[in-house]
XYZ file of C-alpha atoms in Angstrom:
212
model
C -15.831 -3.925 11.724
C -16.641 -5.144 15.243
C -19.517 -7.187 13.845
C -17.201 -8.731 11.282
C -14.558 -9.523 13.907
C -17.062 -11.238 16.177
C -18.472 -13.183 13.239
C -15.027 -14.395 12.218
C -14.088 -15.343 15.776
C -17.217 -17.488 16.195
C -17.061 -19.030 12.748
C -17.440 -22.828 12.910
C -17.791 -24.082 9.383
C -21.177 -22.483 8.649
C -22.838 -23.149 5.325
C -22.352 -19.803 3.681
C -22.904 -20.807 0.085
C -26.582 -20.952 -0.843
C -28.028 -23.251 -3.453
C -28.270 -20.377 -5.871
C -24.616 -19.456 -5.444
C -23.617 -22.912 -6.629
C -25.102 -21.976 -9.992
C -23.712 -18.443 -9.959
C -20.655 -17.906 -12.163
C -20.452 -21.645 -12.802
C -18.630 -21.324 -16.089
C -16.544 -18.258 -15.347
C -13.228 -18.234 -17.144
C -10.721 -15.357 -17.272
C -10.647 -13.940 -20.786
C -7.753 -13.256 -23.072
C -6.333 -9.691 -22.957
C -8.508 -7.080 -24.624
C -8.643 -3.340 -25.030
C -10.282 -1.816 -21.968
C -11.823 1.610 -21.726
C -12.662 3.480 -18.555
C -16.134 5.114 -18.434
C -16.345 8.736 -17.227
C -17.999 9.070 -13.803
C -20.523 11.537 -15.186
C -22.127 8.681 -17.120
C -22.761 6.501 -14.072
C -26.209 7.894 -13.347
C -27.387 8.497 -16.913
C -31.108 7.881 -17.234
C -30.911 7.279 -20.976
C -28.945 4.057 -20.766
C -30.772 0.732 -20.914
C -31.033 -1.218 -17.718
C -28.661 -4.131 -18.249
C -29.012 -5.615 -14.782
C -31.791 -8.153 -14.388
C -33.312 -9.297 -11.145
C -31.481 -12.592 -11.424
C -27.740 -12.909 -11.139
C -26.416 -13.773 -14.613
C -23.564 -16.168 -15.069
C -20.156 -14.763 -15.910
C -20.032 -17.010 -18.974
C -23.191 -15.298 -20.259
C -21.827 -11.837 -19.583
C -18.361 -12.385 -21.019
C -19.389 -11.982 -24.642
C -16.919 -10.916 -27.277
C -15.781 -7.311 -27.128
C -17.321 -6.610 -30.512
C -20.790 -7.032 -29.002
C -19.988 -5.258 -25.746
C -21.534 -1.763 -25.536
C -19.075 1.062 -24.957
C -19.942 3.575 -22.248
C -16.626 5.277 -22.638
C -15.066 8.426 -23.973
C -13.293 7.357 -27.140
C -10.241 9.373 -26.130
C -9.843 7.386 -22.906
C -8.590 4.187 -24.528
C -5.764 1.943 -23.426
C -4.387 -0.907 -25.515
C -2.389 -3.419 -23.518
C 1.081 -3.827 -25.012
C 2.700 -7.167 -25.803
C 4.439 -7.380 -22.433
C 1.138 -6.798 -20.644
C -0.415 -9.452 -22.868
C 2.124 -12.031 -21.768
C 1.515 -11.045 -18.145
C -2.189 -11.751 -18.633
C -1.367 -15.297 -19.677
C 1.127 -15.830 -16.861
C -1.014 -14.407 -14.054
C -4.479 -15.923 -13.525
C -5.304 -13.069 -11.128
C -4.953 -10.569 -13.968
C -7.326 -12.577 -16.133
C -9.986 -12.670 -13.412
C -9.530 -8.942 -12.743
C -9.859 -8.127 -16.451
C -13.008 -10.263 -16.697
C -14.562 -8.409 -13.748
C -13.658 -5.125 -15.448
C -15.428 -6.267 -18.628
C -18.610 -7.039 -16.725
C -18.418 -3.754 -14.812
C -18.084 -1.966 -18.162
C -21.170 -3.713 -19.520
C -23.132 -2.406 -16.527
C -21.495 1.047 -16.466
C -20.353 0.406 -12.899
C -16.547 0.372 -13.123
C -16.088 3.220 -10.648
C -18.566 1.729 -8.170
C -16.895 -1.683 -8.320
C -13.488 -0.084 -7.738
C -14.805 1.663 -4.621
C -16.210 -1.633 -3.330
C -12.858 -3.294 -3.950
C -11.174 -0.627 -1.818
C -13.592 -1.435 1.018
C -13.164 -5.190 0.540
C -9.383 -4.934 0.784
C -9.702 -2.904 3.986
C -11.844 -5.655 5.509
C -9.303 -8.275 4.470
C -6.739 -6.315 6.496
C -8.835 -6.776 9.642
C -6.540 -8.380 12.250
C -8.736 -11.408 12.893
C -9.370 -11.958 9.186
C -5.657 -11.726 8.438
C -4.853 -14.105 11.285
C -7.320 -16.694 9.972
C -6.097 -16.465 6.372
C -2.416 -16.587 7.342
C -2.773 -19.465 9.819
C -1.246 -22.629 8.303
C -3.423 -24.762 10.600
C -6.654 -23.315 9.166
C -7.889 -25.343 6.206
C -8.739 -23.925 2.794
C -12.422 -24.604 3.405
C -12.452 -22.546 6.603
C -10.449 -19.756 4.949
C -13.004 -19.730 2.150
C -15.794 -19.369 4.688
C -14.027 -16.371 6.223
C -13.695 -14.684 2.815
C -17.331 -15.453 1.986
C -18.346 -13.939 5.316
C -16.469 -10.739 4.463
C -18.171 -10.624 1.056
C -21.640 -11.074 2.536
C -21.195 -8.621 5.408
C -19.939 -5.826 3.169
C -22.981 -5.453 0.897
C -20.740 -5.187 -2.140
C -21.520 -5.115 -5.845
C -23.103 -8.445 -6.790
C -20.585 -9.165 -9.555
C -17.705 -8.634 -7.129
C -19.337 -10.946 -4.585
C -20.024 -13.513 -7.297
C -16.403 -13.515 -8.408
C -15.125 -13.914 -4.834
C -17.488 -16.825 -4.147
C -16.495 -18.483 -7.418
C -12.807 -18.253 -6.458
C -13.637 -19.792 -3.077
C -15.475 -22.685 -4.738
C -12.467 -23.288 -6.971
C -10.165 -23.396 -3.913
C -8.440 -20.204 -5.040
C -8.814 -18.274 -1.784
C -5.117 -17.501 -1.919
C -5.467 -15.268 -4.995
C -8.582 -13.297 -3.961
C -6.499 -10.415 -2.616
C -4.253 -10.496 -5.683
C -7.260 -10.371 -8.035
C -8.655 -7.310 -6.261
C -5.274 -5.590 -6.343
C -4.902 -6.400 -10.046
C -8.288 -4.776 -10.709
C -7.058 -1.656 -8.936
C -3.824 -1.680 -10.939
C -5.680 -1.885 -14.261
C -8.186 0.742 -13.111
C -5.429 3.153 -12.080
C -3.545 2.545 -15.319
C -6.646 3.321 -17.347
C -7.424 6.385 -15.246
C -3.910 7.732 -15.719
C -4.061 7.165 -19.473
C -7.448 8.869 -19.729
C -6.132 11.901 -17.846
C -3.054 12.155 -20.081
C -5.176 11.955 -23.234
C -7.559 14.588 -21.889
C -4.672 16.943 -21.143
C -3.215 16.321 -24.605
C -6.525 17.157 -26.273
C -6.841 20.303 -24.154
C -3.336 21.431 -25.128
C -4.086 20.768 -28.790
C -7.230 22.884 -28.644
C -5.287 25.704 -27.028
C -2.676 25.588 -29.788
C -5.398 25.975 -32.408
C -6.835 28.941 -30.529
C -3.529 30.845 -30.631
């Protein structure tokens, strides 16, 4: 945290975006609402699953294939269908679309839980006093604010898809919704987790009733 604070305080428009990052996530677009499923944590380290992560960072447009071709790493009982009101929210709130797209990619790589943990850490860094001061200062330009957010992303050693999404938002001059996107991911994650737990309890109660 001290290293981050000193880096932010000495920041003078450094070139934080590499040539490769300009190609990364170039065609990313938030997807329409879909049915999301939350993978059980016990599957995170399965050795039988194919390695879907290549050495090169894929574009979001390549990864955001239709749900019909997206592998499911999930317990079928832990399913949540977004209702019509949630669907309209997805169209009204760009942050929700970006969060849902990140969730899709995390699902494809069986890394939903790991990404959620990284998002918790990222949000804590965004609450650093100097970072908050820079982002809230009306006299600091969008470019400089973007550099601060990129610096946080690079210092944290976060999941590459999370970092890619943050950098893409910075390039699109959407620094102002980065925090909202991360919080939306957490909201969806928590909603799915709660639904999965309720379904699990319901199944358990049903089994007990048969045993009586």
